mmCIF file of C-alpha atoms in Angstrom:
data_model
loop_
_atom_site.group_PDB
_atom_site.id
_atom_site.type_symbol
_atom_site.label_atom_id
_atom_site.label_comp_id
_atom_site.label_asym_id
_atom_site.label_seq_id
_atom_site.Cartn_x
_atom_site.Cartn_y
_atom_site.Cartn_z
ATOM 1 C CA MET K 1429 -2.095 -4.208 1.063
ATOM 2 C CA THR K 1430 2.653 -1.575 2.223
ATOM 3 C CA ALA K 1431 1.478 0.188 -0.238
ATOM 4 C CA PRO K 1432 0.649 -0.942 0.238
ATOM 5 C CA ALA K 1433 5.064 0.000 -0.663
ATOM 6 C CA HIS K 1434 5.007 3.417 0.282
ATOM 7 C CA ALA K 1435 8.561 4.429 -0.494
ATOM 8 C CA SER K 1436 9.530 6.835 -3.237
ATOM 9 C CA SER K 1437 10.821 5.234 -6.436
ATOM 10 C CA TYR K 1438 14.487 6.006 -5.981
ATOM 11 C CA ALA K 1439 17.273 3.456 -5.854
ATOM 12 C CA GLU K 1440 19.221 5.312 -3.229
ATOM 13 C CA ALA K 1441 22.148 2.957 -3.528
ATOM 14 C CA GLY K 1442 22.757 4.327 -7.006
ATOM 15 C CA GLY K 1443 21.183 7.687 -6.333
ATOM 16 C CA GLY K 1444 18.989 7.576 -9.451
ATOM 17 C CA PHE K 1445 15.296 7.555 -10.111
ATOM 18 C CA VAL K 1446 13.930 4.213 -11.349
ATOM 19 C CA PRO K 1447 11.014 4.877 -13.718
ATOM 20 C CA SER K 1448 10.036 1.213 -13.976
ATOM 21 C CA VAL K 1449 9.602 0.992 -10.188
ATOM 22 C CA GLN K 1450 7.454 4.121 -10.289
ATOM 23 C CA GLY K 1451 5.318 2.515 -12.988
ATOM 24 C CA LEU K 1452 5.018 -0.720 -11.032
ATOM 25 C CA ARG K 1453 3.689 1.240 -8.063
ATOM 26 C CA GLY K 1454 1.017 2.646 -10.359
ATOM 27 C CA VAL K 1455 0.103 -0.848 -11.544
ATOM 28 C CA ALA K 1456 -0.120 -2.064 -7.934
ATOM 29 C CA ALA K 1457 -2.488 0.754 -6.904
ATOM 30 C CA LEU K 1458 -4.673 0.348 -10.008
ATOM 31 C CA SER K 1459 -4.748 -3.400 -9.408
ATOM 32 C CA VAL K 1460 -6.253 -2.925 -5.939
ATOM 33 C CA LEU K 1461 -8.705 -0.345 -7.291
ATOM 34 C CA ILE K 1462 -9.919 -2.788 -9.955
ATOM 35 C CA ASP K 1463 -10.447 -5.442 -7.282
ATOM 36 C CA HIS K 1464 -12.724 -3.056 -5.382
ATOM 37 C CA PHE K 1465 -14.746 -2.376 -8.532
ATOM 38 C CA CYS K 1466 -15.863 -5.985 -8.254
ATOM 39 C CA ASP K 1467 -15.874 -6.364 -4.472
ATOM 40 C CA MET K 1468 -17.650 -3.238 -3.209
ATOM 41 C CA PRO K 1469 -20.819 -3.646 -5.348
ATOM 42 C CA LYS K 1470 -21.467 -6.878 -3.430
ATOM 43 C CA GLY K 1471 -22.261 -4.816 -0.325
ATOM 44 C CA GLY K 1472 -20.407 -7.179 1.990
ATOM 45 C CA VAL K 1473 -22.477 -10.215 0.894
ATOM 46 C CA TYR K 1474 -20.449 -13.165 -0.405
ATOM 47 C CA ASP K 1475 -22.588 -16.272 0.171
ATOM 48 C CA ILE K 1476 -24.973 -15.805 -2.787
ATOM 49 C CA PRO K 1477 -24.234 -15.366 -6.506
ATOM 50 C CA ASP K 1478 -24.266 -11.808 -7.879
ATOM 51 C CA PRO K 1479 -25.135 -9.955 -4.666
ATOM 52 C CA GLY K 1480 -25.740 -6.202 -4.429
ATOM 53 C CA PHE K 1481 -25.573 -4.483 -7.809
ATOM 54 C CA LEU K 1482 -22.815 -6.689 -9.233
ATOM 55 C CA PRO K 1483 -24.209 -7.993 -12.569
ATOM 56 C CA PRO K 1484 -23.988 -11.672 -13.525
ATOM 57 C CA ILE K 1485 -20.498 -11.699 -15.029
ATOM 58 C CA TRP K 1486 -18.587 -14.896 -15.827
ATOM 59 C CA PRO K 1487 -17.123 -16.527 -12.702
ATOM 60 C CA TRP K 1488 -13.650 -16.702 -14.274
ATOM 61 C CA LEU K 1489 -13.769 -12.975 -15.075
ATOM 62 C CA GLN K 1490 -14.870 -12.190 -11.540
ATOM 63 C CA SER K 1491 -11.963 -14.256 -10.213
ATOM 64 C CA VAL K 1492 -9.525 -12.370 -12.462
ATOM 65 C CA ILE K 1493 -10.852 -9.006 -11.263
ATOM 66 C CA ASN K 1494 -10.774 -10.078 -7.617
ATOM 67 C CA SER K 1495 -7.138 -11.118 -7.959
ATOM 68 C CA GLY K 1496 -6.297 -7.423 -8.266
ATOM 69 C CA GLY K 1497 -5.948 -7.272 -4.509
ATOM 70 C CA HIS K 1498 -2.541 -8.886 -4.946
ATOM 71 C CA GLY K 1499 -1.165 -5.505 -5.914
ATOM 72 C CA VAL K 1500 -0.249 -5.454 -2.227
ATOM 73 C CA GLU K 1501 2.502 -8.010 -2.851
ATOM 74 C CA LEU K 1502 3.909 -5.771 -5.588
ATOM 75 C CA PHE K 1503 4.074 -2.948 -3.056
ATOM 76 C CA PHE K 1504 5.941 -5.193 -0.619
ATOM 77 C CA MET K 1505 8.558 -6.089 -3.236
ATOM 78 C CA ILE K 1506 9.083 -2.410 -3.987
ATOM 79 C CA SER K 1507 9.510 -1.586 -0.291
ATOM 80 C CA GLY K 1508 11.981 -4.436 0.111
ATOM 81 C CA PHE K 1509 14.019 -2.981 -2.755
ATOM 82 C CA LEU K 1510 13.927 0.701 -1.765
ATOM 83 C CA ILE K 1511 13.938 0.735 2.041
ATOM 84 C CA PRO K 1512 17.383 -0.839 2.668
ATOM 85 C CA ALA K 1513 19.017 1.647 0.295
ATOM 86 C CA SER K 1514 17.050 4.480 1.904
ATOM 87 C CA LEU K 1515 18.316 3.512 5.348
ATOM 88 C CA VAL K 1516 21.901 3.357 4.087
ATOM 89 C CA ARG K 1517 21.511 6.749 2.408
ATOM 90 C CA HIS K 1518 20.155 8.354 5.580
ATOM 91 C CA GLY K 1519 22.901 6.751 7.653
ATOM 92 C CA SER K 1520 20.785 7.216 10.764
ATOM 93 C CA ILE K 1521 17.822 5.267 12.079
ATOM 94 C CA GLY K 1522 16.334 8.472 13.504
ATOM 95 C CA LYS K 1523 16.520 10.318 10.175
ATOM 96 C CA PHE K 1524 15.199 7.285 8.338
ATOM 97 C CA MET K 1525 12.171 6.922 10.649
ATOM 98 C CA TYR K 1526 11.498 10.664 10.443
ATOM 99 C CA ASP K 1527 11.422 10.366 6.664
ATOM 100 C CA ARG K 1528 9.080 7.368 6.823
ATOM 101 C CA ILE K 1529 6.695 9.144 9.215
ATOM 102 C CA LEU K 1530 6.677 12.218 6.997
ATOM 103 C CA ARG K 1531 6.023 10.047 3.943
ATOM 104 C CA ILE K 1532 3.223 7.884 5.315
ATOM 105 C CA MET K 1533 1.416 9.686 8.098
ATOM 106 C CA PRO K 1534 0.044 12.947 6.588
ATOM 107 C CA VAL K 1535 -2.362 11.273 4.135
ATOM 108 C CA PHE K 1536 -3.175 8.509 6.596
ATOM 109 C CA VAL K 1537 -3.923 10.871 9.490
ATOM 110 C CA VAL K 1538 -6.088 13.214 7.388
ATOM 111 C CA LEU K 1539 -8.192 10.266 6.211
ATOM 112 C CA HIS K 1540 -8.188 8.762 9.712
ATOM 113 C CA LEU K 1541 -9.625 11.945 11.231
ATOM 114 C CA ALA K 1542 -12.149 12.325 8.420
ATOM 115 C CA LEU K 1543 -13.345 8.750 8.914
ATOM 116 C CA PHE K 1544 -13.745 9.050 12.676
ATOM 117 C CA VAL K 1545 -15.646 12.323 12.306
ATOM 118 C CA ALA K 1546 -17.951 11.224 9.494
ATOM 119 C CA GLY K 1547 -18.205 7.520 10.397
ATOM 120 C CA PRO K 1548 -20.614 7.870 13.333
ATOM 121 C CA ILE K 1549 -22.711 10.388 11.367
ATOM 122 C CA VAL K 1550 -23.283 8.111 8.356
ATOM 123 C CA GLY K 1551 -23.322 4.876 10.396
ATOM 124 C CA TYR K 1552 -20.309 3.405 8.644
ATOM 125 C CA LYS K 1553 -19.689 -0.255 9.596
ATOM 126 C CA PHE K 1554 -18.540 -0.611 13.224
ATOM 127 C CA PHE K 1555 -19.570 2.954 14.127
ATOM 128 C CA ARG K 1556 -23.212 1.918 14.384
ATOM 129 C CA GLY K 1557 -24.118 1.959 18.081
ATOM 130 C CA ILE K 1558 -20.493 2.325 19.191
ATOM 131 C CA ASP K 1559 -19.883 3.648 22.723
ATOM 132 C CA LEU K 1560 -17.250 6.246 23.590
ATOM 133 C CA PRO K 1561 -14.668 3.908 25.209
ATOM 134 C CA THR K 1562 -14.779 1.548 22.218
ATOM 135 C CA TYR K 1563 -14.637 4.505 19.843
ATOM 136 C CA LEU K 1564 -11.454 5.762 21.513
ATOM 137 C CA GLN K 1565 -9.928 2.276 21.571
ATOM 138 C CA VAL K 1566 -10.519 1.783 17.865
ATOM 139 C CA PHE K 1567 -9.331 5.325 17.112
ATOM 140 C CA PHE K 1568 -5.954 4.983 18.827
ATOM 141 C CA ALA K 1569 -5.423 1.331 17.869
ATOM 142 C CA ASN K 1570 -5.808 2.218 14.186
ATOM 143 C CA LEU K 1571 -3.762 5.392 14.573
ATOM 144 C CA PHE K 1572 -0.794 3.314 15.758
ATOM 145 C CA PHE K 1573 -1.495 0.309 13.472
ATOM 146 C CA VAL K 1574 -2.034 -2.211 16.281
ATOM 147 C CA GLN K 1575 -5.730 -2.959 15.687
ATOM 148 C CA ASP K 1576 -5.087 -6.512 14.450
ATOM 149 C CA ALA K 1577 -2.834 -7.319 17.396
ATOM 150 C CA ILE K 1578 -5.541 -6.449 19.934
ATOM 151 C CA GLY K 1579 -8.529 -7.725 17.960
ATOM 152 C CA LEU K 1580 -10.168 -4.430 17.007
ATOM 153 C CA PRO K 1581 -11.709 -3.626 13.608
ATOM 154 C CA ILE K 1582 -9.719 -2.006 10.829
ATOM 155 C CA ALA K 1583 -10.912 1.527 10.127
ATOM 156 C CA GLN K 1584 -9.419 2.449 6.740
ATOM 157 C CA GLN K 1585 -10.103 -0.363 4.335
ATOM 158 C CA ASN K 1586 -6.604 -0.562 2.849
ATOM 159 C CA ALA K 1587 -4.508 0.631 5.778
ATOM 160 C CA TRP K 1588 -3.983 -2.912 7.117
ATOM 161 C CA THR K 1589 -0.945 -3.186 4.831
ATOM 162 C CA LEU K 1590 0.708 -0.267 6.638
ATOM 163 C CA THR K 1591 1.008 -2.503 9.697
ATOM 164 C CA TYR K 1592 3.236 -4.830 7.673
ATOM 165 C CA GLU K 1593 5.150 -1.862 6.249
ATOM 166 C CA TRP K 1594 5.909 -0.396 9.676
ATOM 167 C CA ALA K 1595 6.905 -3.800 11.055
ATOM 168 C CA PHE K 1596 9.342 -4.174 8.147
ATOM 169 C CA TYR K 1597 10.750 -0.688 8.710
ATOM 170 C CA PHE K 1598 11.368 -1.297 12.414
ATOM 171 C CA LEU K 1599 12.797 -4.793 11.977
ATOM 172 C CA PHE K 1600 15.164 -3.796 9.180
ATOM 173 C CA ALA K 1601 16.218 -0.627 11.036
ATOM 174 C CA LEU K 1602 17.065 -2.666 14.129
ATOM 175 C CA CYS K 1603 19.096 -5.124 12.032
ATOM 176 C CA PHE K 1604 20.864 -2.191 10.399
ATOM 177 C CA GLY K 1605 21.682 -0.727 13.795
ATOM 178 C CA ALA K 1606 22.965 -4.052 15.118
ATOM 179 C CA VAL K 1607 25.178 -4.874 12.117
ATOM 180 C CA VAL K 1608 26.327 -1.480 10.829
ATOM 181 C CA ARG K 1609 26.368 0.630 13.973
ATOM 182 C CA LEU K 1610 27.135 -1.884 16.716
ATOM 183 C CA LYS K 1611 29.047 -4.342 14.488
ATOM 184 C CA SER K 1612 27.293 -7.215 16.231
ATOM 185 C CA TRP K 1613 25.851 -10.157 14.335
ATOM 186 C CA TRP K 1614 24.938 -11.671 17.717
ATOM 187 C CA LEU K 1615 22.351 -8.917 18.161
ATOM 188 C CA ALA K 1616 21.191 -9.180 14.552
ATOM 189 C CA ALA K 1617 20.756 -12.972 14.600
ATOM 190 C CA PRO K 1618 17.614 -13.070 16.785
ATOM 191 C CA LEU K 1619 16.125 -10.213 14.739
ATOM 192 C CA ILE K 1620 16.731 -12.131 11.522
ATOM 193 C CA LEU K 1621 15.206 -15.228 13.128
ATOM 194 C CA LEU K 1622 12.189 -13.136 14.106
ATOM 195 C CA GLY K 1623 11.890 -12.057 10.476
ATOM 196 C CA PHE K 1624 11.813 -15.659 9.283
ATOM 197 C CA LEU K 1625 9.190 -16.533 11.889
ATOM 198 C CA CYS K 1626 7.085 -13.611 10.674
ATOM 199 C CA ILE K 1627 7.336 -14.944 7.129
ATOM 200 C CA LEU K 1628 6.116 -18.349 8.285
ATOM 201 C CA GLN K 1629 3.219 -16.758 10.158
ATOM 202 C CA TRP K 1630 2.356 -14.214 7.447
ATOM 203 C CA PRO K 1631 3.649 -15.661 4.147
ATOM 204 C CA ILE K 1632 2.932 -12.561 2.048
ATOM 205 C CA THR K 1633 5.722 -10.777 3.939
ATOM 206 C CA ALA K 1634 8.170 -12.987 2.014
ATOM 207 C CA PHE K 1635 7.735 -10.555 -0.877
ATOM 208 C CA PHE K 1636 9.762 -7.995 1.071
ATOM 209 C CA VAL K 1637 12.676 -10.424 0.785
ATOM 210 C CA ILE K 1638 12.477 -10.445 -3.023
ATOM 211 C CA GLY K 1639 13.048 -6.712 -3.079
ATOM 212 C CA MET K 1640 15.857 -6.969 -0.542
ATOM 213 C CA LEU K 1641 17.679 -9.559 -2.662
ATOM 214 C CA PHE K 1642 17.656 -7.253 -5.683
ATOM 215 C CA SER K 1643 18.647 -4.290 -3.512
ATOM 216 C CA ALA K 1644 21.712 -6.198 -2.295
ATOM 217 C CA SER K 1645 22.832 -7.411 -5.746
ATOM 218 C CA ASN K 1646 23.132 -6.372 -9.380
ATOM 219 C CA LEU K 1647 21.091 -9.350 -10.543
ATOM 220 C CA ARG K 1648 18.686 -8.311 -13.310
ATOM 221 C CA PHE K 1649 16.829 -10.136 -16.102
ATOM 222 C CA ARG K 1650 17.086 -8.070 -19.273
ATOM 223 C CA ILE K 1651 14.710 -9.428 -21.908
ATOM 224 C CA THR K 1652 14.126 -6.771 -24.544
ATOM 225 C CA GLY K 1653 11.300 -5.867 -26.879
ATOM 226 C CA ALA K 1654 7.949 -7.578 -27.240
ATOM 227 C CA VAL K 1655 9.390 -10.851 -25.965
ATOM 228 C CA GLY K 1656 10.361 -9.100 -22.732
ATOM 229 C CA VAL K 1657 6.896 -7.614 -22.371
ATOM 230 C CA MET K 1658 5.250 -11.003 -22.902
ATOM 231 C CA ALA K 1659 7.640 -12.671 -20.451
ATOM 232 C CA GLY K 1660 6.932 -10.028 -17.833
ATOM 233 C CA LEU K 1661 3.164 -10.209 -18.283
ATOM 234 C CA THR K 1662 3.322 -14.000 -18.082
ATOM 235 C CA CYS K 1663 5.204 -13.817 -14.766
ATOM 236 C CA PHE K 1664 2.748 -11.181 -13.572
ATOM 237 C CA ALA K 1665 -0.228 -13.459 -14.344
ATOM 238 C CA ALA K 1666 1.530 -16.510 -12.887
ATOM 239 C CA MET K 1667 2.295 -14.659 -9.653
ATOM 240 C CA TYR K 1668 -1.329 -13.544 -9.211
ATOM 241 C CA ALA K 1669 -2.652 -17.008 -10.107
ATOM 242 C CA ALA K 1670 -0.315 -18.731 -7.646
ATOM 243 C CA LEU K 1671 -1.402 -16.352 -4.887
ATOM 244 C CA ASP K 1672 -5.035 -17.170 -5.663
ATOM 245 C CA VAL K 1673 -4.983 -20.937 -6.113
ATOM 246 C CA LEU K 1674 -1.735 -22.169 -4.550
ATOM 247 C CA HIS K 1675 0.292 -20.509 -1.787
ATOM 248 C CA PRO K 1676 2.206 -17.215 -1.435
ATOM 249 C CA PHE K 1677 5.479 -19.179 -1.419
ATOM 250 C CA ALA K 1678 4.601 -20.629 -4.845
ATOM 251 C CA ALA K 1679 4.163 -17.079 -6.138
ATOM 252 C CA LEU K 1680 7.666 -16.063 -5.074
ATOM 253 C CA ILE K 1681 9.330 -17.562 -8.185
ATOM 254 C CA PRO K 1682 7.263 -15.681 -10.811
ATOM 255 C CA GLY K 1683 7.379 -12.607 -8.561
ATOM 256 C CA PHE K 1684 11.179 -12.845 -8.416
ATOM 257 C CA LEU K 1685 11.461 -13.173 -12.196
ATOM 258 C CA LEU K 1686 8.996 -10.331 -12.759
ATOM 259 C CA PHE K 1687 10.813 -7.926 -10.464
ATOM 260 C CA GLY K 1688 14.165 -8.785 -12.048
ATOM 261 C CA MET K 1689 12.733 -7.842 -15.446
ATOM 262 C CA VAL K 1690 11.186 -4.642 -14.074
ATOM 263 C CA LEU K 1691 14.562 -3.498 -12.722
ATOM 264 C CA ALA K 1692 16.579 -4.358 -15.832
ATOM 265 C CA THR K 1693 17.399 -1.219 -17.809
ATOM 266 C CA GLY K 1694 16.249 -1.540 -21.398
ATOM 267 C CA SER K 1695 14.030 -4.558 -20.786
ATOM 268 C CA GLY K 1696 10.598 -4.802 -22.340
ATOM 269 C CA MET K 1697 8.862 -4.545 -18.965
ATOM 270 C CA ALA K 1698 10.963 -1.556 -17.907
ATOM 271 C CA GLY K 1699 9.964 0.210 -21.119
ATOM 272 C CA LEU K 1700 6.281 -0.608 -20.673
ATOM 273 C CA LEU K 1701 6.235 0.604 -17.079
ATOM 274 C CA SER K 1702 8.031 3.816 -18.044
ATOM 275 C CA LEU K 1703 5.091 5.040 -20.134
ATOM 276 C CA ALA K 1704 3.822 8.461 -19.044
ATOM 277 C CA PRO K 1705 0.345 7.366 -17.794
ATOM 278 C CA LEU K 1706 1.839 4.706 -15.525
ATOM 279 C CA GLN K 1707 4.475 7.161 -14.317
ATOM 280 C CA TYR K 1708 1.744 9.521 -13.172
ATOM 281 C CA MET K 1709 -0.201 6.655 -11.594
ATOM 282 C CA GLY K 1710 2.962 5.738 -9.711
ATOM 283 C CA LYS K 1711 3.445 9.293 -8.506
ATOM 284 C CA ILE K 1712 -0.036 9.452 -6.955
ATOM 285 C CA SER K 1713 -0.181 5.731 -6.091
ATOM 286 C CA TYR K 1714 -0.047 6.123 -2.304
ATOM 287 C CA SER K 1715 -2.930 8.583 -2.292
ATOM 288 C CA LEU K 1716 -4.786 6.459 -4.845
ATOM 289 C CA TYR K 1717 -4.342 3.373 -2.683
ATOM 290 C CA LEU K 1718 -5.725 4.991 0.488
ATOM 291 C CA VAL K 1719 -8.216 7.486 -0.936
ATOM 292 C CA HIS K 1720 -10.201 5.440 -3.438
ATOM 293 C CA PRO K 1721 -12.304 3.493 -0.862
ATOM 294 C CA PHE K 1722 -13.519 6.844 0.503
ATOM 295 C CA VAL K 1723 -14.561 7.901 -2.995
ATOM 296 C CA LEU K 1724 -16.209 4.589 -3.883
ATOM 297 C CA PHE K 1725 -18.183 4.273 -0.629
ATOM 298 C CA PRO K 1726 -20.887 6.892 -1.462
ATOM 299 C CA LEU K 1727 -21.253 5.386 -4.935
ATOM 300 C CA GLN K 1728 -21.617 1.961 -3.322
ATOM 301 C CA VAL K 1729 -24.401 3.206 -1.035
ATOM 302 C CA ILE K 1730 -26.221 4.822 -3.961
ATOM 303 C CA GLY K 1731 -25.899 1.679 -6.071
ATOM 304 C CA LEU K 1732 -27.239 -0.590 -3.309
ATOM 305 C CA LYS K 1733 -30.252 1.690 -2.816
ATOM 306 C CA LEU K 1734 -31.023 1.948 -6.522
ATOM 307 C CA VAL K 1735 -30.759 -1.789 -7.190
ATOM 308 C CA ASP K 1736 -33.428 -2.351 -4.529
ATOM 309 C CA ARG K 1737 -35.653 -0.046 -6.571
ATOM 310 C CA GLY K 1738 -35.237 -2.154 -9.672
ATOM 311 C CA VAL K 1739 -32.563 -0.208 -11.564
ATOM 312 C CA ASP K 1740 -30.613 -2.404 -13.999
ATOM 313 C CA ARG K 1741 -27.453 -3.900 -12.482
ATOM 314 C CA TRP K 1742 -25.362 -3.479 -15.606
ATOM 315 C CA LEU K 1743 -26.231 0.210 -15.687
ATOM 316 C CA LEU K 1744 -25.382 0.659 -12.005
ATOM 317 C CA TRP K 1745 -22.126 -1.266 -12.196
ATOM 318 C CA SER K 1746 -21.008 0.553 -15.358
ATOM 319 C CA GLY K 1747 -21.693 3.883 -13.675
ATOM 320 C CA PHE K 1748 -19.892 2.735 -10.544
ATOM 321 C CA VAL K 1749 -16.767 1.811 -12.518
ATOM 322 C CA ILE K 1750 -16.717 4.868 -14.801
ATOM 323 C CA PHE K 1751 -17.553 7.518 -12.200
ATOM 324 C CA GLY K 1752 -15.580 5.691 -9.519
ATOM 325 C CA LEU K 1753 -12.443 5.638 -11.649
ATOM 326 C CA ALA K 1754 -12.757 9.302 -12.602
ATOM 327 C CA LEU K 1755 -13.475 10.496 -9.071
ATOM 328 C CA ALA K 1756 -10.768 8.290 -7.539
ATOM 329 C CA LEU K 1757 -8.145 9.705 -9.907
ATOM 330 C CA ILE K 1758 -9.250 13.297 -9.289
ATOM 331 C CA ALA K 1759 -9.361 12.850 -5.499
ATOM 332 C CA SER K 1760 -5.981 11.092 -5.490
ATOM 333 C CA ALA K 1761 -4.368 13.823 -7.594
ATOM 334 C CA LEU K 1762 -5.706 16.456 -5.188
ATOM 335 C CA SER K 1763 -4.560 14.435 -2.184
ATOM 336 C CA TYR K 1764 -1.095 14.137 -3.688
ATOM 337 C CA GLU K 1765 -0.755 17.845 -4.453
ATOM 338 C CA ILE K 1766 -2.369 19.182 -1.272
ATOM 339 C CA ILE K 1767 -1.307 16.642 1.358
ATOM 340 C CA GLU K 1768 1.705 14.726 0.054
ATOM 341 C CA VAL K 1769 3.424 17.777 -1.398
ATOM 342 C CA ARG K 1770 2.216 20.990 0.237
ATOM 343 C CA LEU K 1771 1.121 19.835 3.701
ATOM 344 C CA ARG K 1772 4.145 17.572 4.061
ATOM 345 C CA ARG K 1773 6.424 20.459 3.107
ATOM 346 C CA ILE K 1774 4.780 22.663 5.754
ATOM 347 C CA ILE K 1775 5.064 19.962 8.433
ATOM 348 C CA ASP K 1776 8.697 19.287 7.558
ATOM 349 C CA GLY K 1777 9.609 22.974 7.586
ATOM 350 C CA THR K 1778 7.823 23.579 10.885
ATOM 351 C CA LEU K 1779 9.440 20.622 12.627
ATOM 352 C CA ARG K 1780 12.899 21.510 11.348
ATOM 353 C CA HIS K 1781 12.427 25.116 12.495
ATOM 354 C CA ILE K 1782 11.358 24.003 15.982
ATOM 355 C CA PHE K 1783 14.263 21.555 16.213
ATOM 356 C CA ALA K 1784 16.786 24.151 15.013
ATOM 357 C CA ARG K 1785 15.482 26.711 17.517
ATOM 358 C CA LYS K 1786 15.752 24.245 20.389
ATOM 359 C CA MET K 1787 19.289 23.334 19.343
ATOM 360 C CA ALA K 1788 20.226 27.009 19.233
ATOM 361 C CA GLN K 1789 18.849 27.510 22.759
ATOM 362 C CA SER K 1790 20.631 24.435 24.118
ATOM 363 C CA PRO K 1791 23.699 25.107 26.304
ATOM 364 C CA ALA K 1792 25.478 22.270 24.508
ATOM 365 C CA ALA K 1793 24.984 24.075 21.215
#
């Protein structure tokens, strides 16, 4: 799912880069990718055992793989930790929202346009037989992340989490404005109440609060060495298991302990997440999160066609995982370099130039 946290891995309150948070973002994105390695081969069929070209793997192993989708909750914790400090650092709601738009929208919009151009051509999901008015409705609803609110289908498979991310950004920014700018807790109180009601309605949003608690305090859980790694991995597994078999609220405790260990300098988990491969995964995690369904979709179509022709499922699934992983990483690295770095820099420079020129032409200036 905001990626899922889609903030950069800087603790703006302290002004320093947090490698362990960067690594956790990589784990979250890879977690969702692994889930889709098991989910997409089913071809949208879930009421029979081993549908599509998914081979007959052990049910417990399939459940473990499918739990990877809970990387979304990791993203939410990261956003809850980074966004408040980012807003304080910017000191302005306008500058903060500009930064968020520049961070999230370039990759999303490029993929959005690609999907709505290619979707009708290949007959992707809801595009089959779609009329122009419905096409435009779905296009703009997804562009502004309101598709769920008005009952329209989600276009990009993973972009549903961005709705939660944007809601968190707006709600926290309004609270910031009420408390810091207007010095009014009376205005902030109904916004905070709205936040609690949202948590009751959508329990996974409670994971934003975990990050916010650590952002507002120096509380950390420093467990060093192999013991720290084992403790962190145990909390990681317990959080995912609780989300699967219990309730999101039950997963908050292991999630809280896990995140406290991730943030603790010198802890075993912080060291593990600071390894170079996970650092790179964290750097490209936003692109990896959004791009990989586009890469896996053609492989899914090929696999579903070949299994109908009698090709061995284990062979198809192995190829899907190996080629899917390689292509997803390559496509995500290109997306990061071309869109997140270069295109974003061009957009930022162009907008700043236009704004500066208008200010220079203004009589007030």
